Amino acid sequence: MSDAIVTATGVEKRFDDQPVLTGIDLDVRPGEIVLLMGPNGVGKSVFMSCLAGSTAPDAGEIELFDGLTPDRSSAQSSVMLQGTMTDPDLTGRENLQFYEDLHPRGTDEWEALAERLELGADLDRLVREYSGGMERKVEIASALSADVPLYLLDEPTAELDLAMIQTLHDLLLARRDEGKAFLVTSHTPLDARIADRIAFVQNGRVVADGEPETLLDDLPPVVRVRGGVPDEDRLLGERAFRRGDEIRGFLPAEADVDAIAASVDGDARVELDPPSYTDLFNYHTYVGPEVAEGKGTGGRARKPVTN
Ligand SMILES: Nc1ncnc2c1ncn2[C@@H]1O[C@H](COP(=O)(O)OP(=O)(O)OP(=O)(O)O)[C@@H](O)[C@H]1O
């Protein structure tokens, strides 16, 4: 029997006959941080708003806690949906107080959270004067101030600087250790550091779901080439992932490092490298197992990330 507090099965959503979600399956259990990753526009926010009860799926089922629908469980979860939480004509403090009053389990913990997020000095300014990152901090402090077992956070680290991302990670990990559950959307590989599980969304469904270490172990070998350009067809996918004069790519099953070394200039260094979270993101977003198995052409979408 599952102890999941979020169970999504076959969730579908289309807009104007344009399919966005084509059958999302996902569970979240108490005391875990689940990261929902995928490139821009893949449907992460649409799925989150289905879980929040603000968008109705066209098909599939969503159960929260003991068989509740999203609209009947809103008191037990706290939701941060991008750009929908603040009133620009109120100050940061007024926005935070409003959320405390609005949410059935709202608390005044937003004051401490605002300090942690270094927003304290700006709390009495109008939100319309805030930067994108400051507005995001108000949304984060609002969502986390409710004392609930489940938090649904849509791209909380977007627009935060690296130090703030670390602070937010610390906040989430501390609550996770108290048994709280988080579903967090992201396209920042850095966020994988705090994930107990990562689910990758592609073409409207979850294409990989597992513990980060397991997902890393399941990747094809990663090869790093420095100071030379290998024949591109020696690496998986249409594109290798370039950063300066360094190229990273995934090794096809039939290839070996020596074959790649033979295809580059004499001075170039070719070596296997342990996979990073960025490699993991690139693989599930831009390459995919169908390419590794020789069933596709790769280059799923847009540009790979290199940080
Ligand atoms: N209300 C709507 N009406 C029509 N199309 C919509 C609506 N909401 C979302 N979409 C479309 O659904 C798709 C998925 O959008 P969504 O915001 O969920 O992507 P995302 O994965 O969260 O992307 P990002 O990482 O950029 O936030 C997009 O093509 C978007 O244009």
PDB file of C-alpha atoms in Angstrom, residues 38-294:
ATOM      1  CA  GLY A  38      11.965  19.765 -17.642  1.00  0.00           C
ATOM      2  CA  PRO A  39      12.650  22.586 -20.101  1.00  0.00           C
ATOM      3  CA  ASN A  40      10.553  25.751 -20.488  1.00  0.00           C
ATOM      4  CA  GLY A  41       7.023  25.193 -21.674  1.00  0.00           C
ATOM      5  CA  VAL A  42       6.878  21.453 -21.029  1.00  0.00           C
ATOM      6  CA  GLY A  43       3.878  21.741 -18.713  1.00  0.00           C
ATOM      7  CA  LYS A  44       5.336  21.805 -15.202  1.00  0.00           C
ATOM      8  CA  SER A  45       3.301  24.837 -14.109  1.00  0.00           C
ATOM      9  CA  VAL A  46       0.125  23.474 -15.691  1.00  0.00           C
ATOM     10  CA  PHE A  47       0.579  20.252 -13.730  1.00  0.00           C
ATOM     11  CA  MET A  48       1.207  22.188 -10.506  1.00  0.00           C
ATOM     12  CA  SER A  49      -1.956  24.205 -11.000  1.00  0.00           C
ATOM     13  CA  CYS A  50      -3.869  20.941 -11.552  1.00  0.00           C
ATOM     14  CA  LEU A  51      -2.529  19.744  -8.177  1.00  0.00           C
ATOM     15  CA  ALA A  52      -3.441  23.097  -6.618  1.00  0.00           C
ATOM     16  CA  GLY A  53      -6.990  22.791  -7.897  1.00  0.00           C
ATOM     17  CA  SER A  54      -6.811  25.939 -10.007  1.00  0.00           C
ATOM     18  CA  THR A  55      -6.788  24.058 -13.331  1.00  0.00           C
ATOM     19  CA  ALA A  56      -9.055  21.091 -14.064  1.00  0.00           C
ATOM     20  CA  PRO A  57      -7.373  18.189 -15.898  1.00  0.00           C
ATOM     21  CA  ASP A  58      -9.155  16.849 -18.986  1.00  0.00           C
ATOM     22  CA  ALA A  59      -8.439  13.250 -17.970  1.00  0.00           C
ATOM     23  CA  GLY A  60      -6.714  11.262 -15.253  1.00  0.00           C
ATOM     24  CA  GLU A  61      -6.977  11.351 -11.482  1.00  0.00           C
ATOM     25  CA  ILE A  62      -5.384  13.375  -8.718  1.00  0.00           C
ATOM     26  CA  GLU A  63      -5.689  12.235  -5.103  1.00  0.00           C
ATOM     27  CA  LEU A  64      -4.207  14.192  -2.231  1.00  0.00           C
ATOM     28  CA  PHE A  65      -3.903  12.812   1.286  1.00  0.00           C
ATOM     29  CA  ASP A  66      -6.658  10.268   1.929  1.00  0.00           C
ATOM     30  CA  GLY A  67      -8.438  10.327  -1.386  1.00  0.00           C
ATOM     31  CA  LEU A  68      -9.215  14.046  -1.471  1.00  0.00           C
ATOM     32  CA  THR A  69      -9.531  16.023  -4.677  1.00  0.00           C
ATOM     33  CA  PRO A  70      -7.272  19.103  -4.933  1.00  0.00           C
ATOM     34  CA  ASP A  71     -10.101  21.567  -4.225  1.00  0.00           C
ATOM     35  CA  ARG A  72     -11.003  19.721  -1.006  1.00  0.00           C
ATOM     36  CA  SER A  73      -7.468  19.556   0.353  1.00  0.00           C
ATOM     37  CA  SER A  74      -6.358  23.159   0.059  1.00  0.00           C
ATOM     38  CA  ALA A  75      -6.077  23.565   3.840  1.00  0.00           C
ATOM     39  CA  GLN A  76      -3.421  20.846   3.951  1.00  0.00           C
ATOM     40  CA  SER A  77      -1.139  22.210   1.277  1.00  0.00           C
ATOM     41  CA  SER A  78       0.549  25.503   0.526  1.00  0.00           C
ATOM     42  CA  VAL A  79       1.100  26.484  -3.061  1.00  0.00           C
ATOM     43  CA  MET A  80       3.531  28.866  -4.698  1.00  0.00           C
ATOM     44  CA  LEU A  81       2.549  29.404  -8.314  1.00  0.00           C
ATOM     45  CA  GLN A  82       4.830  31.735 -10.242  1.00  0.00           C
ATOM     46  CA  GLY A  83       3.718  35.331 -10.460  1.00  0.00           C
ATOM     47  CA  THR A  84       0.236  34.761  -9.060  1.00  0.00           C
ATOM     48  CA  MET A  85       0.741  35.339  -5.356  1.00  0.00           C
ATOM     49  CA  THR A  86       1.461  38.999  -4.814  1.00  0.00           C
ATOM     50  CA  ASP A  87      -0.546  42.191  -5.187  1.00  0.00           C
ATOM     51  CA  PRO A  88       1.822  44.828  -6.591  1.00  0.00           C
ATOM     52  CA  ASP A  89      -0.117  47.626  -4.901  1.00  0.00           C
ATOM     53  CA  LEU A  90       0.544  46.211  -1.430  1.00  0.00           C
ATOM     54  CA  THR A  91       3.850  46.230   0.425  1.00  0.00           C
ATOM     55  CA  GLY A  92       5.785  43.020   0.938  1.00  0.00           C
ATOM     56  CA  ARG A  93       4.624  42.966   4.567  1.00  0.00           C
ATOM     57  CA  GLU A  94       0.973  43.487   3.622  1.00  0.00           C
ATOM     58  CA  ASN A  95       1.199  40.664   1.076  1.00  0.00           C
ATOM     59  CA  LEU A  96       2.692  38.322   3.662  1.00  0.00           C
ATOM     60  CA  GLN A  97       0.088  39.259   6.271  1.00  0.00           C
ATOM     61  CA  PHE A  98      -2.631  38.722   3.687  1.00  0.00           C
ATOM     62  CA  TYR A  99      -1.422  35.158   3.020  1.00  0.00           C
ATOM     63  CA  GLU A 100      -1.259  34.480   6.770  1.00  0.00           C
ATOM     64  CA  ASP A 101      -4.904  35.541   7.096  1.00  0.00           C
ATOM     65  CA  LEU A 102      -5.993  33.796   3.895  1.00  0.00           C
ATOM     66  CA  HIS A 103      -4.523  30.344   4.484  1.00  0.00           C
ATOM     67  CA  PRO A 104      -6.374  28.229   7.067  1.00  0.00           C
ATOM     68  CA  ARG A 105      -3.008  27.208   8.506  1.00  0.00           C
ATOM     69  CA  GLY A 106      -1.244  30.522   7.988  1.00  0.00           C
ATOM     70  CA  THR A 107       1.307  31.555  10.629  1.00  0.00           C
ATOM     71  CA  ASP A 108       3.449  34.599  11.325  1.00  0.00           C
ATOM     72  CA  GLU A 109       6.575  32.614  10.501  1.00  0.00           C
ATOM     73  CA  TRP A 110       6.821  34.759   7.364  1.00  0.00           C
ATOM     74  CA  GLU A 111       8.593  37.367   9.499  1.00  0.00           C
ATOM     75  CA  ALA A 112      11.491  35.011  10.257  1.00  0.00           C
ATOM     76  CA  LEU A 113      11.453  33.679   6.697  1.00  0.00           C
ATOM     77  CA  ALA A 114      11.642  37.208   5.265  1.00  0.00           C
ATOM     78  CA  GLU A 115      14.699  37.843   7.450  1.00  0.00           C
ATOM     79  CA  ARG A 116      16.336  34.570   6.335  1.00  0.00           C
ATOM     80  CA  LEU A 117      15.701  35.544   2.725  1.00  0.00           C
ATOM     81  CA  GLU A 118      17.189  39.032   3.373  1.00  0.00           C
ATOM     82  CA  LEU A 119      13.956  40.799   2.570  1.00  0.00           C
ATOM     83  CA  GLY A 120      13.511  42.427   5.982  1.00  0.00           C
ATOM     84  CA  ALA A 121      14.702  45.914   5.006  1.00  0.00           C
ATOM     85  CA  ASP A 122      12.342  46.061   2.014  1.00  0.00           C
ATOM     86  CA  LEU A 123       9.180  44.733   3.611  1.00  0.00           C
ATOM     87  CA  ASP A 124       7.503  48.144   3.746  1.00  0.00           C
ATOM     88  CA  ARG A 125       8.077  48.961   0.079  1.00  0.00           C
ATOM     89  CA  LEU A 126       5.393  48.333  -2.533  1.00  0.00           C
ATOM     90  CA  VAL A 127       5.862  45.055  -4.350  1.00  0.00           C
ATOM     91  CA  ARG A 128       5.583  46.890  -7.685  1.00  0.00           C
ATOM     92  CA  GLU A 129       9.013  48.389  -6.857  1.00  0.00           C
ATOM     93  CA  TYR A 130      10.560  44.971  -6.210  1.00  0.00           C
ATOM     94  CA  SER A 131      12.937  43.124  -8.511  1.00  0.00           C
ATOM     95  CA  GLY A 132      11.851  39.732  -9.829  1.00  0.00           C
ATOM     96  CA  GLY A 133      13.999  37.992  -7.213  1.00  0.00           C
ATOM     97  CA  MET A 134      12.502  40.051  -4.362  1.00  0.00           C
ATOM     98  CA  GLU A 135       8.985  39.238  -5.510  1.00  0.00           C
ATOM     99  CA  ARG A 136       9.914  35.566  -5.638  1.00  0.00           C
ATOM    100  CA  LYS A 137      11.141  35.809  -2.034  1.00  0.00           C
ATOM    101  CA  VAL A 138       7.746  37.190  -0.924  1.00  0.00           C
ATOM    102  CA  GLU A 139       6.076  34.256  -2.666  1.00  0.00           C
ATOM    103  CA  ILE A 140       8.447  31.768  -1.030  1.00  0.00           C
ATOM    104  CA  ALA A 141       8.027  33.308   2.446  1.00  0.00           C
ATOM    105  CA  SER A 142       4.231  33.282   1.991  1.00  0.00           C
ATOM    106  CA  ALA A 143       4.058  29.665   0.866  1.00  0.00           C
ATOM    107  CA  LEU A 144       6.442  28.378   3.547  1.00  0.00           C
ATOM    108  CA  SER A 145       4.735  30.332   6.353  1.00  0.00           C
ATOM    109  CA  ALA A 146       1.707  28.018   6.284  1.00  0.00           C
ATOM    110  CA  ASP A 147       2.120  25.036   8.614  1.00  0.00           C
ATOM    111  CA  VAL A 148       1.053  22.192   6.310  1.00  0.00           C
ATOM    112  CA  PRO A 149       2.298  18.704   5.422  1.00  0.00           C
ATOM    113  CA  LEU A 150       2.637  19.449   1.683  1.00  0.00           C
ATOM    114  CA  TYR A 151       4.205  22.320  -0.237  1.00  0.00           C
ATOM    115  CA  LEU A 152       3.828  22.746  -3.993  1.00  0.00           C
ATOM    116  CA  LEU A 153       6.488  25.188  -5.189  1.00  0.00           C
ATOM    117  CA  ASP A 154       6.659  26.251  -8.827  1.00  0.00           C
ATOM    118  CA  GLU A 155      10.222  27.275  -9.694  1.00  0.00           C
ATOM    119  CA  PRO A 156      11.104  28.813  -6.344  1.00  0.00           C
ATOM    120  CA  THR A 157      14.783  29.150  -7.308  1.00  0.00           C
ATOM    121  CA  ALA A 158      14.155  31.011 -10.569  1.00  0.00           C
ATOM    122  CA  GLU A 159      15.586  34.531 -10.234  1.00  0.00           C
ATOM    123  CA  LEU A 160      17.375  33.777  -6.943  1.00  0.00           C
ATOM    124  CA  ASP A 161      21.135  34.270  -6.740  1.00  0.00           C
ATOM    125  CA  LEU A 162      23.364  31.372  -5.732  1.00  0.00           C
ATOM    126  CA  ALA A 163      23.576  32.342  -2.053  1.00  0.00           C
ATOM    127  CA  MET A 164      19.784  32.610  -1.845  1.00  0.00           C
ATOM    128  CA  ILE A 165      19.344  29.267  -3.583  1.00  0.00           C
ATOM    129  CA  GLN A 166      21.538  27.761  -0.863  1.00  0.00           C
ATOM    130  CA  THR A 167      19.441  29.460   1.854  1.00  0.00           C
ATOM    131  CA  LEU A 168      16.239  28.148   0.297  1.00  0.00           C
ATOM    132  CA  HIS A 169      17.725  24.662   0.002  1.00  0.00           C
ATOM    133  CA  ASP A 170      18.604  24.773   3.718  1.00  0.00           C
ATOM    134  CA  LEU A 171      15.049  25.830   4.591  1.00  0.00           C
ATOM    135  CA  LEU A 172      13.493  23.034   2.551  1.00  0.00           C
ATOM    136  CA  LEU A 173      15.870  20.371   3.877  1.00  0.00           C
ATOM    137  CA  ALA A 174      15.141  21.350   7.495  1.00  0.00           C
ATOM    138  CA  ARG A 175      11.408  21.012   6.909  1.00  0.00           C
ATOM    139  CA  ARG A 176      11.827  17.826   4.930  1.00  0.00           C
ATOM    140  CA  ASP A 177      13.604  16.388   7.961  1.00  0.00           C
ATOM    141  CA  GLU A 178      10.521  17.252  10.044  1.00  0.00           C
ATOM    142  CA  GLY A 179       8.435  15.080   7.715  1.00  0.00           C
ATOM    143  CA  LYS A 180       7.076  17.761   5.385  1.00  0.00           C
ATOM    144  CA  ALA A 181       6.743  16.905   1.693  1.00  0.00           C
ATOM    145  CA  PHE A 182       7.701  19.106  -1.237  1.00  0.00           C
ATOM    146  CA  LEU A 183       7.002  18.976  -4.929  1.00  0.00           C
ATOM    147  CA  VAL A 184       9.280  21.545  -6.558  1.00  0.00           C
ATOM    148  CA  THR A 185       9.515  22.398 -10.241  1.00  0.00           C
ATOM    149  CA  SER A 186      12.828  23.493 -11.671  1.00  0.00           C
ATOM    150  CA  HIS A 187      15.056  23.644 -14.701  1.00  0.00           C
ATOM    151  CA  THR A 188      18.103  24.393 -12.582  1.00  0.00           C
ATOM    152  CA  PRO A 189      20.342  21.305 -12.221  1.00  0.00           C
ATOM    153  CA  LEU A 190      21.641  22.793  -8.940  1.00  0.00           C
ATOM    154  CA  ASP A 191      18.280  21.983  -7.341  1.00  0.00           C
ATOM    155  CA  ALA A 192      18.953  18.275  -7.851  1.00  0.00           C
ATOM    156  CA  ARG A 193      21.274  18.480  -4.824  1.00  0.00           C
ATOM    157  CA  ILE A 194      18.332  18.519  -2.416  1.00  0.00           C
ATOM    158  CA  ALA A 195      16.068  16.093  -4.236  1.00  0.00           C
ATOM    159  CA  ASP A 196      15.126  12.728  -2.791  1.00  0.00           C
ATOM    160  CA  ARG A 197      13.607  11.939  -6.170  1.00  0.00           C
ATOM    161  CA  ILE A 198      13.665  13.613  -9.557  1.00  0.00           C
ATOM    162  CA  ALA A 199      10.920  13.229 -12.155  1.00  0.00           C
ATOM    163  CA  PHE A 200      11.713  14.443 -15.678  1.00  0.00           C
ATOM    164  CA  VAL A 201       8.843  15.660 -17.833  1.00  0.00           C
ATOM    165  CA  GLN A 202       9.046  15.397 -21.598  1.00  0.00           C
ATOM    166  CA  ASN A 203       6.256  15.524 -24.175  1.00  0.00           C
ATOM    167  CA  GLY A 204       3.637  15.864 -21.479  1.00  0.00           C
ATOM    168  CA  ARG A 205       4.556  12.829 -19.392  1.00  0.00           C
ATOM    169  CA  VAL A 206       7.116  11.693 -16.824  1.00  0.00           C
ATOM    170  CA  VAL A 207       9.895   9.945 -18.763  1.00  0.00           C
ATOM    171  CA  ALA A 208      12.175   9.145 -15.813  1.00  0.00           C
ATOM    172  CA  ASP A 209      11.513   9.086 -12.072  1.00  0.00           C
ATOM    173  CA  GLY A 210      13.975   7.962  -9.444  1.00  0.00           C
ATOM    174  CA  GLU A 211      16.523   8.772  -6.783  1.00  0.00           C
ATOM    175  CA  PRO A 212      19.248  11.081  -8.116  1.00  0.00           C
ATOM    176  CA  GLU A 213      22.024   8.518  -7.569  1.00  0.00           C
ATOM    177  CA  THR A 214      20.060   5.825  -9.410  1.00  0.00           C
ATOM    178  CA  LEU A 215      19.298   8.163 -12.295  1.00  0.00           C
ATOM    179  CA  LEU A 216      22.991   9.121 -12.505  1.00  0.00           C
ATOM    180  CA  ASP A 217      23.995   5.433 -12.465  1.00  0.00           C
ATOM    181  CA  ASP A 218      21.581   4.727 -15.317  1.00  0.00           C
ATOM    182  CA  LEU A 219      23.130   7.320 -17.654  1.00  0.00           C
ATOM    183  CA  PRO A 220      25.322   6.209 -20.555  1.00  0.00           C
ATOM    184  CA  PRO A 221      29.018   6.941 -19.906  1.00  0.00           C
ATOM    185  CA  VAL A 222      29.884  10.636 -20.110  1.00  0.00           C
ATOM    186  CA  VAL A 223      32.894  11.545 -22.195  1.00  0.00           C
ATOM    187  CA  ARG A 224      34.770  14.843 -21.903  1.00  0.00           C
ATOM    188  CA  VAL A 225      36.870  16.161 -24.762  1.00  0.00           C
ATOM    189  CA  ARG A 226      39.201  19.098 -24.179  1.00  0.00           C
ATOM    190  CA  GLY A 227      41.140  20.940 -26.863  1.00  0.00           C
ATOM    191  CA  GLY A 228      39.658  19.185 -29.868  1.00  0.00           C
ATOM    192  CA  VAL A 229      36.413  18.583 -31.691  1.00  0.00           C
ATOM    193  CA  PRO A 230      35.325  14.983 -32.207  1.00  0.00           C
ATOM    194  CA  ASP A 231      33.116  13.899 -35.068  1.00  0.00           C
ATOM    195  CA  GLU A 232      29.692  14.746 -33.728  1.00  0.00           C
ATOM    196  CA  ASP A 233      28.207  11.398 -34.690  1.00  0.00           C
ATOM    197  CA  ARG A 234      30.530   9.733 -32.215  1.00  0.00           C
ATOM    198  CA  LEU A 235      28.432  11.176 -29.356  1.00  0.00           C
ATOM    199  CA  LEU A 236      24.739  10.622 -28.627  1.00  0.00           C
ATOM    200  CA  GLY A 237      22.226  13.217 -29.739  1.00  0.00           C
ATOM    201  CA  GLU A 238      22.442  15.768 -32.461  1.00  0.00           C
ATOM    202  CA  ARG A 239      24.549  18.114 -30.424  1.00  0.00           C
ATOM    203  CA  ALA A 240      27.427  17.668 -28.072  1.00  0.00           C
ATOM    204  CA  PHE A 241      27.301  19.960 -25.056  1.00  0.00           C
ATOM    205  CA  ARG A 242      29.969  22.616 -25.483  1.00  0.00           C
ATOM    206  CA  ARG A 243      31.501  24.992 -22.971  1.00  0.00           C
ATOM    207  CA  GLY A 244      34.480  26.929 -24.283  1.00  0.00           C
ATOM    208  CA  ASP A 245      36.869  24.385 -25.734  1.00  0.00           C
ATOM    209  CA  GLU A 246      35.338  21.578 -23.680  1.00  0.00           C
ATOM    210  CA  ILE A 247      32.773  19.216 -25.118  1.00  0.00           C
ATOM    211  CA  ARG A 248      30.744  16.738 -23.119  1.00  0.00           C
ATOM    212  CA  GLY A 249      28.635  14.010 -24.563  1.00  0.00           C
ATOM    213  CA  PHE A 250      27.185  10.573 -23.934  1.00  0.00           C
ATOM    214  CA  LEU A 251      28.873   7.533 -25.321  1.00  0.00           C
ATOM    215  CA  PRO A 252      26.829   5.285 -27.610  1.00  0.00           C
ATOM    216  CA  ALA A 253      26.802   1.637 -26.563  1.00  0.00           C
ATOM    217  CA  GLU A 254      28.980   0.540 -29.462  1.00  0.00           C
ATOM    218  CA  ALA A 255      31.549   3.352 -29.106  1.00  0.00           C
ATOM    219  CA  ASP A 256      34.604   3.574 -26.898  1.00  0.00           C
ATOM    220  CA  VAL A 257      36.826   6.364 -25.706  1.00  0.00           C
ATOM    221  CA  ASP A 258      39.721   5.284 -27.921  1.00  0.00           C
ATOM    222  CA  ALA A 259      37.578   5.631 -31.042  1.00  0.00           C
ATOM    223  CA  ILE A 260      36.727   9.197 -30.059  1.00  0.00           C
ATOM    224  CA  ALA A 261      40.353   9.979 -29.193  1.00  0.00           C
ATOM    225  CA  ALA A 262      41.348   8.781 -32.670  1.00  0.00           C
ATOM    226  CA  SER A 263      38.960  11.276 -34.263  1.00  0.00           C
ATOM    227  CA  VAL A 264      40.348  14.413 -32.584  1.00  0.00           C
ATOM    228  CA  ASP A 265      43.598  16.393 -32.914  1.00  0.00           C
ATOM    229  CA  GLY A 266      46.700  14.897 -31.359  1.00  0.00           C
ATOM    230  CA  ASP A 267      46.830  17.349 -28.428  1.00  0.00           C
ATOM    231  CA  ALA A 268      43.220  16.889 -27.417  1.00  0.00           C
ATOM    232  CA  ARG A 269      42.382  15.059 -24.200  1.00  0.00           C
ATOM    233  CA  VAL A 270      39.530  12.591 -24.247  1.00  0.00           C
ATOM    234  CA  GLU A 271      38.393  10.969 -21.029  1.00  0.00           C
ATOM    235  CA  LEU A 272      35.417   9.521 -19.244  1.00  0.00           C
ATOM    236  CA  ASP A 273      34.022  11.801 -16.566  1.00  0.00           C
ATOM    237  CA  PRO A 274      31.611  11.108 -13.714  1.00  0.00           C
ATOM    238  CA  PRO A 275      28.136  12.342 -14.711  1.00  0.00           C
ATOM    239  CA  SER A 276      26.920  15.589 -13.167  1.00  0.00           C
ATOM    240  CA  TYR A 277      23.379  16.764 -12.494  1.00  0.00           C
ATOM    241  CA  THR A 278      23.723  18.975 -15.563  1.00  0.00           C
ATOM    242  CA  ASP A 279      24.516  15.849 -17.610  1.00  0.00           C
ATOM    243  CA  LEU A 280      21.440  14.200 -16.110  1.00  0.00           C
ATOM    244  CA  PHE A 281      19.248  17.155 -17.042  1.00  0.00           C
ATOM    245  CA  ASN A 282      20.703  17.346 -20.558  1.00  0.00           C
ATOM    246  CA  TYR A 283      20.241  13.624 -21.120  1.00  0.00           C
ATOM    247  CA  HIS A 284      16.580  13.525 -20.147  1.00  0.00           C
ATOM    248  CA  THR A 285      15.803  16.862 -21.761  1.00  0.00           C
ATOM    249  CA  TYR A 286      17.829  16.886 -24.985  1.00  0.00           C
ATOM    250  CA  VAL A 287      18.974  13.338 -25.722  1.00  0.00           C
ATOM    251  CA  GLY A 288      16.786  10.670 -24.193  1.00  0.00           C
ATOM    252  CA  PRO A 289      16.962   6.888 -24.062  1.00  0.00           C
ATOM    253  CA  GLU A 290      15.406   6.457 -27.500  1.00  0.00           C
ATOM    254  CA  VAL A 291      18.556   8.022 -28.977  1.00  0.00           C
ATOM    255  CA  ALA A 292      20.799   5.875 -26.804  1.00  0.00           C
ATOM    256  CA  GLU A 293      18.930   2.840 -28.130  1.00  0.00           C
ATOM    257  CA  GLY A 294      19.293   4.055 -31.719  1.00  0.00           C
TER     258      GLY A 294
END
